[in-house]
mmCIF file of N, CA and C in Angstrom:
data_model
loop_
_atom_site.group_PDB
_atom_site.id
_atom_site.type_symbol
_atom_site.label_atom_id
_atom_site.label_comp_id
_atom_site.label_asym_id
_atom_site.label_seq_id
_atom_site.Cartn_x
_atom_site.Cartn_y
_atom_site.Cartn_z
ATOM 1 N N MET A 1 -0.037 15.908 -5.510
ATOM 2 C CA MET A 1 1.403 16.040 -4.544
ATOM 3 C C MET A 1 0.431 16.174 -3.125
ATOM 4 N N GLU A 2 -0.263 16.181 -2.190
ATOM 5 C CA GLU A 2 -0.649 16.468 -1.423
ATOM 6 C C GLU A 2 -1.067 14.457 -0.248
ATOM 7 N N LYS A 3 -1.599 14.072 -1.646
ATOM 8 C CA LYS A 3 -1.947 13.420 -1.197
ATOM 9 C C LYS A 3 -0.168 12.258 -0.988
ATOM 10 N N ILE A 4 0.865 12.612 -1.379
ATOM 11 C CA ILE A 4 2.222 11.566 -0.976
ATOM 12 C C ILE A 4 2.342 12.085 -0.831
ATOM 13 N N GLU A 5 2.415 13.568 -0.042
ATOM 14 C CA GLU A 5 3.202 14.194 1.008
ATOM 15 C C GLU A 5 3.013 13.731 2.189
ATOM 16 N N LYS A 6 1.189 13.904 2.782
ATOM 17 C CA LYS A 6 0.463 13.868 3.419
ATOM 18 C C LYS A 6 1.135 11.438 4.283
ATOM 19 N N ALA A 7 1.315 10.823 2.487
ATOM 20 C CA ALA A 7 1.657 8.768 3.605
ATOM 21 C C ALA A 7 3.180 9.333 3.534
ATOM 22 N N LEU A 8 3.846 9.918 3.023
ATOM 23 C CA LEU A 8 5.554 10.488 3.341
ATOM 24 C C LEU A 8 5.338 10.180 5.278
ATOM 25 N N GLU A 9 5.033 11.930 5.251
ATOM 26 C CA GLU A 9 4.521 12.502 6.658
ATOM 27 C C GLU A 9 4.576 11.224 7.642
ATOM 28 N N SER A 10 3.053 10.605 7.502
ATOM 29 C CA SER A 10 2.402 9.475 8.249
ATOM 30 C C SER A 10 3.833 8.716 8.591
ATOM 31 N N PHE A 11 4.556 8.090 6.948
ATOM 32 C CA PHE A 11 5.189 6.924 6.931
ATOM 33 C C PHE A 11 6.444 7.594 8.314
ATOM 34 N N LYS A 12 6.726 8.510 8.100
ATOM 35 C CA LYS A 12 8.236 9.315 8.456
ATOM 36 C C LYS A 12 6.840 9.265 10.114
ATOM 37 N N LYS A 13 6.688 9.641 11.194
ATOM 38 C CA LYS A 13 6.440 9.773 12.474
ATOM 39 C C LYS A 13 6.063 8.212 12.548
ATOM 40 N N GLY A 14 5.854 6.489 11.650
ATOM 41 C CA GLY A 14 6.373 5.427 12.197
ATOM 42 C C GLY A 14 5.333 4.417 12.007
ATOM 43 N N TYR A 15 4.111 5.447 10.639
ATOM 44 C CA TYR A 15 2.900 4.346 10.882
ATOM 45 C C TYR A 15 3.568 3.512 9.984
ATOM 46 N N ASN A 16 3.397 2.383 9.662
ATOM 47 C CA ASN A 16 3.719 1.602 8.562
ATOM 48 C C ASN A 16 3.211 1.824 6.888
ATOM 49 N N CYS A 17 3.963 0.877 6.616
ATOM 50 C CA CYS A 17 3.606 1.236 5.110
ATOM 51 C C CYS A 17 2.447 0.585 4.462
ATOM 52 N N SER A 18 1.544 0.283 4.908
ATOM 53 C CA SER A 18 0.675 -0.237 4.658
ATOM 54 C C SER A 18 -0.762 1.145 5.229
ATOM 55 N N GLN A 19 -0.468 1.290 5.734
ATOM 56 C CA GLN A 19 -1.057 2.835 6.975
ATOM 57 C C GLN A 19 -1.296 3.855 6.459
ATOM 58 N N SER A 20 0.111 4.606 6.284
ATOM 59 C CA SER A 20 0.049 5.512 5.559
ATOM 60 C C SER A 20 -0.541 5.516 4.106
ATOM 61 N N VAL A 21 -0.380 4.825 3.576
ATOM 62 C CA VAL A 21 -0.664 5.080 2.069
ATOM 63 C C VAL A 21 -1.817 4.799 2.209
ATOM 64 N N PHE A 22 -2.640 4.044 2.656
ATOM 65 C CA PHE A 22 -4.172 3.927 2.970
ATOM 66 C C PHE A 22 -5.155 4.742 3.396
ATOM 67 N N SER A 23 -4.097 5.272 4.702
ATOM 68 C CA SER A 23 -4.641 6.659 5.639
ATOM 69 C C SER A 23 -4.729 7.809 4.743
ATOM 70 N N ALA A 24 -3.279 8.477 3.575
ATOM 71 C CA ALA A 24 -3.827 9.101 2.934
ATOM 72 C C ALA A 24 -4.478 10.208 1.557
ATOM 73 N N TYR A 25 -5.294 8.684 1.652
ATOM 74 C CA TYR A 25 -7.221 9.102 0.456
ATOM 75 C C TYR A 25 -8.403 7.937 1.436
ATOM 76 N N SER A 26 -7.507 8.017 2.200
ATOM 77 C CA SER A 26 -9.067 7.073 3.188
ATOM 78 C C SER A 26 -10.553 8.565 2.465
ATOM 79 N N ASP A 27 -10.463 9.977 3.192
ATOM 80 C CA ASP A 27 -10.920 10.449 3.758
ATOM 81 C C ASP A 27 -11.573 10.587 2.398
ATOM 82 N N ILE A 28 -10.883 10.491 0.898
ATOM 83 C CA ILE A 28 -11.794 10.532 -0.827
ATOM 84 C C ILE A 28 -13.202 9.554 -0.198
ATOM 85 N N PHE A 29 -13.212 8.502 0.233
ATOM 86 C CA PHE A 29 -13.638 7.795 0.331
ATOM 87 C C PHE A 29 -14.706 7.703 1.418
ATOM 88 N N ASN A 30 -14.542 8.659 2.685
ATOM 89 C CA ASN A 30 -15.408 8.413 4.142
ATOM 90 C C ASN A 30 -15.112 7.439 4.972
ATOM 91 N N VAL A 31 -13.982 7.283 5.143
ATOM 92 C CA VAL A 31 -13.273 6.171 6.471
ATOM 93 C C VAL A 31 -12.487 7.444 6.876
ATOM 94 N N ASP A 32 -13.075 7.165 8.440
ATOM 95 C CA ASP A 32 -11.883 8.818 8.504
ATOM 96 C C ASP A 32 -10.537 7.827 8.538
ATOM 97 N N ARG A 33 -9.075 9.029 9.532
ATOM 98 C CA ARG A 33 -7.875 8.295 9.913
ATOM 99 C C ARG A 33 -7.835 7.545 10.409
ATOM 100 N N ASN A 34 -8.911 7.770 11.860
ATOM 101 C CA ASN A 34 -7.903 6.341 13.005
ATOM 102 C C ASN A 34 -8.795 5.289 12.149
ATOM 103 N N THR A 35 -9.582 5.132 11.704
ATOM 104 C CA THR A 35 -10.432 4.318 11.366
ATOM 105 C C THR A 35 -9.693 2.993 10.311
ATOM 106 N N ALA A 36 -9.100 4.418 9.150
ATOM 107 C CA ALA A 36 -8.081 3.495 8.556
ATOM 108 C C ALA A 36 -6.912 3.280 8.281
ATOM 109 N N LEU A 37 -6.191 3.958 9.670
ATOM 110 C CA LEU A 37 -4.616 2.987 10.062
ATOM 111 C C LEU A 37 -5.129 1.840 10.883
ATOM 112 N N LEU A 38 -5.989 1.895 12.163
ATOM 113 C CA LEU A 38 -6.652 0.552 12.504
ATOM 114 C C LEU A 38 -6.979 0.030 11.529
ATOM 115 N N ILE A 39 -7.919 -0.513 10.042
ATOM 116 C CA ILE A 39 -7.753 -0.910 8.862
ATOM 117 C C ILE A 39 -6.576 -1.568 8.861
ATOM 118 N N ALA A 40 -5.341 -0.926 8.329
ATOM 119 C CA ALA A 40 -4.166 -1.243 7.865
ATOM 120 C C ALA A 40 -3.185 -1.606 8.794
ATOM 121 N N SER A 41 -3.889 -1.356 10.108
ATOM 122 C CA SER A 41 -2.338 -2.259 11.343
ATOM 123 C C SER A 41 -1.380 -2.708 10.743
ATOM 124 N N GLY A 42 -1.710 -4.522 10.369
ATOM 125 C CA GLY A 42 -1.611 -5.187 9.776
ATOM 126 C C GLY A 42 -0.964 -5.802 9.231
ATOM 127 N N LEU A 43 -1.115 -4.301 8.228
ATOM 128 C CA LEU A 43 -1.071 -5.152 6.727
ATOM 129 C C LEU A 43 0.810 -4.430 6.645
ATOM 130 N N GLY A 44 1.505 -4.178 7.660
ATOM 131 C CA GLY A 44 2.817 -3.741 7.004
ATOM 132 C C GLY A 44 3.832 -4.293 7.369
ATOM 133 N N GLY A 45 4.704 -4.430 6.835
ATOM 134 C CA GLY A 45 6.250 -4.919 6.899
ATOM 135 C C GLY A 45 6.079 -6.216 6.052
ATOM 136 N N GLY A 46 5.371 -5.802 4.741
ATOM 137 C CA GLY A 46 4.834 -6.978 3.969
ATOM 138 C C GLY A 46 4.043 -8.486 5.193
ATOM 139 N N ILE A 47 3.019 -7.904 5.552
ATOM 140 C CA ILE A 47 1.354 -8.162 5.625
ATOM 141 C C ILE A 47 2.269 -9.256 7.277
ATOM 142 N N GLY A 48 1.993 -8.067 8.294
ATOM 143 C CA GLY A 48 2.292 -8.789 9.417
ATOM 144 C C GLY A 48 3.978 -8.919 9.799
ATOM 145 N N ARG A 49 4.727 -8.010 9.031
ATOM 146 C CA ARG A 49 6.401 -8.265 9.350
ATOM 147 C C ARG A 49 6.867 -9.751 8.765
ATOM 148 N N THR A 50 6.024 -10.018 7.924
ATOM 149 C CA THR A 50 6.633 -11.868 7.455
ATOM 150 C C THR A 50 7.714 -11.225 6.566
ATOM 151 N N GLY A 51 7.570 -9.913 5.025
ATOM 152 C CA GLY A 51 8.385 -9.631 4.449
ATOM 153 C C GLY A 51 7.567 -10.135 3.307
ATOM 154 N N ASN A 52 6.104 -10.641 3.329
ATOM 155 C CA ASN A 52 5.068 -11.133 1.825
ATOM 156 C C ASN A 52 5.319 -10.019 1.295
ATOM 157 N N VAL A 53 3.714 -9.613 0.832
ATOM 158 C CA VAL A 53 3.677 -8.084 -0.109
ATOM 159 C C VAL A 53 3.651 -6.835 0.398
ATOM 160 N N CYS A 54 4.483 -6.174 0.004
ATOM 161 C CA CYS A 54 4.876 -4.830 0.583
ATOM 162 C C CYS A 54 3.923 -3.934 0.881
ATOM 163 N N GLY A 55 3.567 -3.280 2.169
ATOM 164 C CA GLY A 55 2.514 -2.625 2.787
ATOM 165 C C GLY A 55 1.888 -1.412 2.283
ATOM 166 N N ALA A 56 2.548 -0.833 1.612
ATOM 167 C CA ALA A 56 2.270 0.118 0.076
ATOM 168 C C ALA A 56 1.492 0.147 -0.665
ATOM 169 N N VAL A 57 1.474 -1.658 -0.820
ATOM 170 C CA VAL A 57 1.001 -2.364 -1.989
ATOM 171 C C VAL A 57 -0.161 -2.783 -1.405
ATOM 172 N N THR A 58 -0.268 -2.746 -0.016
ATOM 173 C CA THR A 58 -0.939 -3.644 0.156
ATOM 174 C C THR A 58 -2.646 -1.945 0.810
ATOM 175 N N GLY A 59 -1.479 -1.239 0.953
ATOM 176 C CA GLY A 59 -2.308 -0.200 1.541
ATOM 177 C C GLY A 59 -2.955 0.469 0.035
ATOM 178 N N ALA A 60 -2.535 0.550 -0.917
ATOM 179 C CA ALA A 60 -2.898 1.363 -1.672
ATOM 180 C C ALA A 60 -4.302 -0.445 -2.898
ATOM 181 N N VAL A 61 -4.049 -1.515 -2.972
ATOM 182 C CA VAL A 61 -5.509 -1.926 -3.202
ATOM 183 C C VAL A 61 -6.554 -1.921 -2.282
ATOM 184 N N LEU A 62 -5.884 -1.503 -0.486
ATOM 185 C CA LEU A 62 -7.568 -0.996 0.136
ATOM 186 C C LEU A 62 -8.072 -0.323 -0.647
ATOM 187 N N ILE A 63 -7.330 1.124 -0.572
ATOM 188 C CA ILE A 63 -8.180 1.645 -2.309
ATOM 189 C C ILE A 63 -9.163 1.439 -2.736
ATOM 190 N N LEU A 64 -8.161 0.978 -4.038
ATOM 191 C CA LEU A 64 -8.500 0.148 -5.290
ATOM 192 C C LEU A 64 -10.223 -0.747 -4.193
ATOM 193 N N GLY A 65 -10.284 -1.049 -3.312
ATOM 194 C CA GLY A 65 -11.396 -1.390 -3.185
ATOM 195 C C GLY A 65 -12.771 -0.281 -2.983
ATOM 196 N N LEU A 66 -12.209 0.395 -1.655
ATOM 197 C CA LEU A 66 -13.253 1.011 -2.560
ATOM 198 C C LEU A 66 -13.637 2.085 -2.770
ATOM 199 N N LYS A 67 -12.794 2.364 -4.437
ATOM 200 C CA LYS A 67 -13.208 2.710 -5.922
ATOM 201 C C LYS A 67 -13.649 1.810 -6.595
ATOM 202 N N TYR A 68 -13.194 1.311 -6.560
ATOM 203 C CA TYR A 68 -13.948 -0.400 -7.779
ATOM 204 C C TYR A 68 -14.424 -1.024 -6.872
ATOM 205 N N GLY A 69 -13.817 -1.291 -5.852
ATOM 206 C CA GLY A 69 -14.711 -2.559 -5.180
ATOM 207 C C GLY A 69 -16.601 -2.453 -5.783
ATOM 208 N N PHE A 70 -17.322 -3.283 -4.574
ATOM 209 C CA PHE A 70 -18.272 -3.869 -4.675
ATOM 210 C C PHE A 70 -19.339 -4.096 -2.782
ATOM 211 N N PHE A 71 -20.349 -4.263 -3.577
ATOM 212 C CA PHE A 71 -21.309 -5.276 -2.449
ATOM 213 C C PHE A 71 -22.178 -5.606 -2.872
ATOM 214 N N LYS A 72 -22.830 -5.510 -2.747
ATOM 215 C CA LYS A 72 -24.432 -6.011 -3.678
ATOM 216 C C LYS A 72 -23.973 -6.753 -4.866
ATOM 217 N N GLU A 73 -25.392 -7.696 -3.695
ATOM 218 C CA GLU A 73 -25.733 -9.446 -4.902
ATOM 219 C C GLU A 73 -25.638 -8.803 -5.845
ATOM 220 N N ASP A 74 -26.721 -7.833 -6.810
ATOM 221 C CA ASP A 74 -26.332 -8.394 -7.797
ATOM 222 C C ASP A 74 -25.343 -7.439 -8.807
ATOM 223 N N GLU A 75 -24.025 -7.546 -7.988
ATOM 224 C CA GLU A 75 -23.362 -6.900 -8.667
ATOM 225 C C GLU A 75 -21.730 -8.338 -8.450
ATOM 226 N N ILE A 76 -21.872 -9.451 -7.716
ATOM 227 C CA ILE A 76 -21.496 -9.768 -7.580
ATOM 228 C C ILE A 76 -19.965 -9.786 -9.145
ATOM 229 N N ASP A 77 -20.142 -10.865 -10.153
ATOM 230 C CA ASP A 77 -19.822 -10.987 -11.021
ATOM 231 C C ASP A 77 -18.598 -9.399 -11.117
ATOM 232 N N LEU A 78 -19.273 -8.874 -12.134
ATOM 233 C CA LEU A 78 -19.116 -7.256 -12.540
ATOM 234 C C LEU A 78 -17.962 -7.577 -11.083
ATOM 235 N N GLY A 79 -18.524 -6.880 -10.520
ATOM 236 C CA GLY A 79 -17.817 -6.457 -9.034
ATOM 237 C C GLY A 79 -16.689 -6.542 -9.140
ATOM 238 N N LYS A 80 -15.503 -7.839 -8.645
ATOM 239 C CA LYS A 80 -14.908 -8.598 -8.674
ATOM 240 C C LYS A 80 -13.977 -8.925 -9.916
ATOM 241 N N GLU A 81 -14.607 -8.706 -11.751
ATOM 242 C CA GLU A 81 -13.824 -8.302 -13.123
ATOM 243 C C GLU A 81 -13.495 -6.614 -12.504
ATOM 244 N N ARG A 82 -15.144 -6.082 -12.292
ATOM 245 C CA ARG A 82 -14.053 -4.923 -11.968
ATOM 246 C C ARG A 82 -13.264 -3.782 -11.213
ATOM 247 N N VAL A 83 -12.661 -4.544 -10.618
ATOM 248 C CA VAL A 83 -11.652 -4.430 -9.320
ATOM 249 C C VAL A 83 -10.078 -4.800 -8.978
ATOM 250 N N TYR A 84 -10.466 -6.279 -9.687
ATOM 251 C CA TYR A 84 -10.048 -7.748 -9.890
ATOM 252 C C TYR A 84 -8.697 -6.688 -10.923
ATOM 253 N N SER A 85 -9.214 -6.723 -12.267
ATOM 254 C CA SER A 85 -9.113 -5.797 -12.667
ATOM 255 C C SER A 85 -7.510 -4.933 -12.862
ATOM 256 N N LYS A 86 -8.485 -4.256 -12.018
ATOM 257 C CA LYS A 86 -7.789 -1.956 -11.198
ATOM 258 C C LYS A 86 -6.274 -3.211 -10.000
ATOM 259 N N VAL A 87 -6.937 -4.355 -9.319
ATOM 260 C CA VAL A 87 -5.747 -4.005 -8.397
ATOM 261 C C VAL A 87 -3.727 -5.021 -9.659
ATOM 262 N N LYS A 88 -5.449 -6.146 -10.691
ATOM 263 C CA LYS A 88 -3.821 -6.768 -11.150
ATOM 264 C C LYS A 88 -3.151 -5.486 -12.289
ATOM 265 N N GLU A 89 -3.552 -4.423 -12.131
ATOM 266 C CA GLU A 89 -3.107 -3.184 -13.360
ATOM 267 C C GLU A 89 -1.724 -2.794 -11.704
ATOM 268 N N PHE A 90 -2.376 -2.623 -11.201
ATOM 269 C CA PHE A 90 -1.534 -1.817 -10.313
ATOM 270 C C PHE A 90 -0.838 -2.402 -9.961
ATOM 271 N N LEU A 91 -1.207 -3.804 -9.536
ATOM 272 C CA LEU A 91 0.471 -4.912 -9.619
ATOM 273 C C LEU A 91 1.282 -4.969 -10.551
ATOM 274 N N LYS A 92 0.583 -4.842 -11.463
ATOM 275 C CA LYS A 92 2.368 -4.814 -12.625
ATOM 276 C C LYS A 92 2.236 -3.753 -12.902
ATOM 277 N N ARG A 93 2.151 -2.969 -12.688
ATOM 278 C CA ARG A 93 3.403 -0.825 -12.675
ATOM 279 C C ARG A 93 3.755 -0.916 -11.761
ATOM 280 N N PHE A 94 3.236 -1.363 -10.185
ATOM 281 C CA PHE A 94 4.339 -1.417 -8.562
ATOM 282 C C PHE A 94 5.217 -2.041 -9.373
ATOM 283 N N GLU A 95 5.025 -3.314 -9.590
ATOM 284 C CA GLU A 95 6.642 -4.484 -10.456
ATOM 285 C C GLU A 95 7.703 -3.758 -11.231
ATOM 286 N N GLU A 96 6.545 -2.949 -12.484
ATOM 287 C CA GLU A 96 7.587 -2.705 -13.078
ATOM 288 C C GLU A 96 8.794 -1.540 -12.913
ATOM 289 N N GLU A 97 8.123 -0.933 -11.329
ATOM 290 C CA GLU A 97 8.955 0.309 -11.594
ATOM 291 C C GLU A 97 9.423 -0.346 -10.533
ATOM 292 N N ASN A 98 9.194 -1.239 -9.555
ATOM 293 C CA ASN A 98 10.496 -1.302 -8.769
ATOM 294 C C ASN A 98 11.457 -2.843 -8.661
ATOM 295 N N LYS A 99 10.784 -3.728 -9.550
ATOM 296 C CA LYS A 99 11.076 -4.478 -10.142
ATOM 297 C C LYS A 99 10.237 -5.806 -9.250
ATOM 298 N N SER A 100 9.888 -5.470 -8.001
ATOM 299 C CA SER A 100 8.990 -6.740 -6.894
ATOM 300 C C SER A 100 7.576 -6.233 -6.565
ATOM 301 N N ILE A 101 6.748 -6.688 -6.088
ATOM 302 C CA ILE A 101 6.046 -6.695 -4.883
ATOM 303 C C ILE A 101 6.037 -7.165 -3.783
ATOM 304 N N ILE A 102 7.681 -7.832 -3.572
ATOM 305 C CA ILE A 102 7.681 -8.880 -2.541
ATOM 306 C C ILE A 102 8.361 -7.601 -1.128
ATOM 307 N N CYS A 103 8.410 -7.343 -0.628
ATOM 308 C CA CYS A 103 8.592 -6.676 1.240
ATOM 309 C C CYS A 103 10.703 -6.792 1.343
ATOM 310 N N LYS A 104 10.422 -8.561 1.101
ATOM 311 C CA LYS A 104 11.928 -8.690 1.744
ATOM 312 C C LYS A 104 12.688 -8.316 -0.714
ATOM 313 N N GLU A 105 11.630 -9.348 -0.622
ATOM 314 C CA GLU A 105 12.726 -8.050 -2.066
ATOM 315 C C GLU A 105 12.973 -6.826 -2.605
ATOM 316 N N LEU A 106 12.032 -6.269 -2.355
ATOM 317 C CA LEU A 106 12.549 -4.587 -1.842
ATOM 318 C C LEU A 106 13.219 -4.190 -0.613
ATOM 319 N N ILE A 107 13.746 -5.055 0.124
ATOM 320 C CA ILE A 107 14.138 -4.008 0.975
ATOM 321 C C ILE A 107 15.680 -5.270 0.607
ATOM 322 N N GLY A 108 15.626 -5.925 0.986
ATOM 323 C CA GLY A 108 16.909 -7.180 0.369
ATOM 324 C C GLY A 108 17.374 -7.574 1.858
ATOM 325 N N VAL A 109 16.110 -7.322 2.422
ATOM 326 C CA VAL A 109 16.239 -8.767 4.012
ATOM 327 C C VAL A 109 15.731 -8.795 4.033
ATOM 328 N N ASP A 110 15.142 -9.581 5.046
ATOM 329 C CA ASP A 110 14.152 -10.753 5.616
ATOM 330 C C ASP A 110 13.489 -10.273 6.858
ATOM 331 N N ILE A 111 12.820 -9.435 6.236
ATOM 332 C CA ILE A 111 11.903 -8.945 8.174
ATOM 333 C C ILE A 111 10.918 -9.413 9.006
ATOM 334 N N GLY A 112 10.806 -11.143 8.553
ATOM 335 C CA GLY A 112 10.488 -12.167 9.367
ATOM 336 C C GLY A 112 10.810 -12.867 9.419
ATOM 337 N N THR A 113 13.111 -13.187 9.760
ATOM 338 C CA THR A 113 13.561 -13.981 10.434
ATOM 339 C C THR A 113 13.746 -12.176 11.807
ATOM 340 N N GLU A 114 14.143 -12.596 13.094
ATOM 341 C CA GLU A 114 14.810 -11.637 13.923
ATOM 342 C C GLU A 114 15.958 -11.446 13.384
ATOM 343 N N GLU A 115 16.885 -12.443 12.607
ATOM 344 C CA GLU A 115 17.573 -11.456 12.259
ATOM 345 C C GLU A 115 17.902 -10.468 11.435
ATOM 346 N N GLY A 116 16.905 -11.084 10.801
ATOM 347 C CA GLY A 116 16.693 -9.802 9.535
ATOM 348 C C GLY A 116 15.920 -8.341 9.568
ATOM 349 N N LEU A 117 14.852 -8.891 10.812
ATOM 350 C CA LEU A 117 14.508 -7.281 11.555
ATOM 351 C C LEU A 117 14.974 -6.527 11.578
ATOM 352 N N LYS A 118 16.570 -7.340 13.279
ATOM 353 C CA LYS A 118 17.362 -6.471 13.488
ATOM 354 C C LYS A 118 19.054 -5.722 11.893
ATOM 355 N N LYS A 119 18.607 -6.701 10.615
ATOM 356 C CA LYS A 119 19.866 -5.958 10.642
ATOM 357 C C LYS A 119 19.385 -5.080 9.567
ATOM 358 N N ALA A 120 17.406 -5.061 9.406
ATOM 359 C CA ALA A 120 16.558 -3.823 8.880
ATOM 360 C C ALA A 120 17.405 -2.401 9.580
ATOM 361 N N LYS A 121 16.777 -2.640 11.264
ATOM 362 C CA LYS A 121 16.461 -1.845 12.199
ATOM 363 C C LYS A 121 17.927 -1.347 12.700
ATOM 364 N N GLU A 122 19.246 -2.087 12.635
ATOM 365 C CA GLU A 122 20.374 -1.879 12.454
ATOM 366 C C GLU A 122 20.620 -0.627 11.255
ATOM 367 N N GLU A 123 20.807 -1.163 9.705
ATOM 368 C CA GLU A 123 20.222 -0.597 8.510
ATOM 369 C C GLU A 123 19.940 0.763 8.460
ATOM 370 N N LYS A 124 18.814 0.883 9.398
ATOM 371 C CA LYS A 124 17.553 2.168 9.569
ATOM 372 C C LYS A 124 16.895 1.746 7.761
ATOM 373 N N ILE A 125 17.070 0.350 6.866
ATOM 374 C CA ILE A 125 16.709 0.230 5.795
ATOM 375 C C ILE A 125 15.096 0.762 6.076
ATOM 376 N N PHE A 126 13.819 0.629 7.139
ATOM 377 C CA PHE A 126 12.754 0.652 7.106
ATOM 378 C C PHE A 126 12.579 2.685 6.715
ATOM 379 N N GLY A 127 14.055 3.723 6.973
ATOM 380 C CA GLY A 127 12.886 5.338 7.029
ATOM 381 C C GLY A 127 14.314 5.307 5.455
ATOM 382 N N ASN A 128 15.078 4.582 5.185
ATOM 383 C CA ASN A 128 16.033 5.373 4.138
ATOM 384 C C ASN A 128 15.707 4.777 2.905
ATOM 385 N N ILE A 129 14.558 3.289 2.843
ATOM 386 C CA ILE A 129 14.173 2.703 1.355
ATOM 387 C C ILE A 129 13.060 2.878 1.300
ATOM 388 N N CYS A 130 11.919 2.215 2.148
ATOM 389 C CA CYS A 130 11.230 2.267 2.289
ATOM 390 C C CYS A 130 9.904 3.698 1.875
ATOM 391 N N PRO A 131 10.075 4.761 1.964
ATOM 392 C CA PRO A 131 9.778 5.770 1.532
ATOM 393 C C PRO A 131 9.907 5.743 -0.210
ATOM 394 N N LYS A 132 10.638 5.145 -0.711
ATOM 395 C CA LYS A 132 10.765 5.077 -2.009
ATOM 396 C C LYS A 132 9.313 4.324 -2.612
ATOM 397 N N PHE A 133 9.017 3.271 -1.874
ATOM 398 C CA PHE A 133 7.328 2.369 -2.236
ATOM 399 C C PHE A 133 6.808 2.988 -1.833
ATOM 400 N N VAL A 134 6.601 3.521 -0.977
ATOM 401 C CA VAL A 134 4.815 4.485 -0.503
ATOM 402 C C VAL A 134 4.654 4.940 -1.465
ATOM 403 N N GLU A 135 5.899 6.530 -1.748
ATOM 404 C CA GLU A 135 5.732 6.985 -3.012
ATOM 405 C C GLU A 135 5.023 6.223 -3.803
ATOM 406 N N SER A 136 5.944 5.769 -5.101
ATOM 407 C CA SER A 136 6.228 4.660 -5.986
ATOM 408 C C SER A 136 4.139 3.757 -5.740
ATOM 409 N N ALA A 137 4.566 3.792 -5.262
ATOM 410 C CA ALA A 137 2.337 3.063 -4.898
ATOM 411 C C ALA A 137 1.435 4.303 -4.778
ATOM 412 N N CYS A 138 1.948 5.238 -4.049
ATOM 413 C CA CYS A 138 0.431 6.737 -3.881
ATOM 414 C C CYS A 138 0.934 6.888 -5.767
ATOM 415 N N LYS A 139 2.316 7.422 -6.179
ATOM 416 C CA LYS A 139 1.655 7.557 -7.778
ATOM 417 C C LYS A 139 1.231 7.651 -8.663
ATOM 418 N N ILE A 140 1.459 6.115 -8.802
ATOM 419 C CA ILE A 140 0.723 4.941 -9.467
ATOM 420 C C ILE A 140 -1.541 5.617 -9.131
ATOM 421 N N LEU A 141 -1.232 5.292 -7.668
ATOM 422 C CA LEU A 141 -3.185 4.936 -7.660
ATOM 423 C C LEU A 141 -3.306 6.512 -7.390
ATOM 424 N N GLU A 142 -2.606 8.022 -7.491
ATOM 425 C CA GLU A 142 -2.823 9.564 -8.042
ATOM 426 C C GLU A 142 -4.123 8.960 -9.145
ATOM 427 N N GLU A 143 -3.020 7.916 -10.769
ATOM 428 C CA GLU A 143 -3.615 7.922 -11.572
ATOM 429 C C GLU A 143 -4.151 7.397 -12.096
ATOM 430 N N MET A 144 -4.848 6.280 -11.343
ATOM 431 C CA MET A 144 -5.981 5.488 -11.554
ATOM 432 C C MET A 144 -6.948 5.521 -10.562
ATOM 433 N N ILE A 145 -6.803 6.797 -9.685
ATOM 434 C CA ILE A 145 -8.600 6.988 -8.904
ATOM 435 C C ILE A 145 -8.720 8.315 -8.940
ATOM 436 N N LYS A 146 -7.864 8.775 -10.591
ATOM 437 C CA LYS A 146 -8.524 9.913 -11.188
ATOM 438 C C LYS A 146 -10.366 9.877 -10.880
#
């Protein structure tokens, strides 16, 4: 629960959903908080505020890469299978719980448009709806990285 609370606190402070999830877990993999915040900074709002894949999801995928990913040439084939399998499992579980992995579908407004972003801000969608997705991503991640 400590990591979930850390992610939600970061989100409440104004960090995007991807930054909040990724930075909450990055220290486990020796990535300092500031570096984590920088790495995930462009992934919020459905990747660059386009409304595509939810930032909470992309932040979690980055953590799965740190846990199950690969970098050695002799591990490429096995490494891809391992990490892709875990990412698919995460995506399936997140979508089952939340009905989508796409930001604009999750929040009900396309923040990739000027009108959609204005509506999201006016209706405080980010503060009212998005914490649920940050928490959901963290709970699934908690189980997957034990």
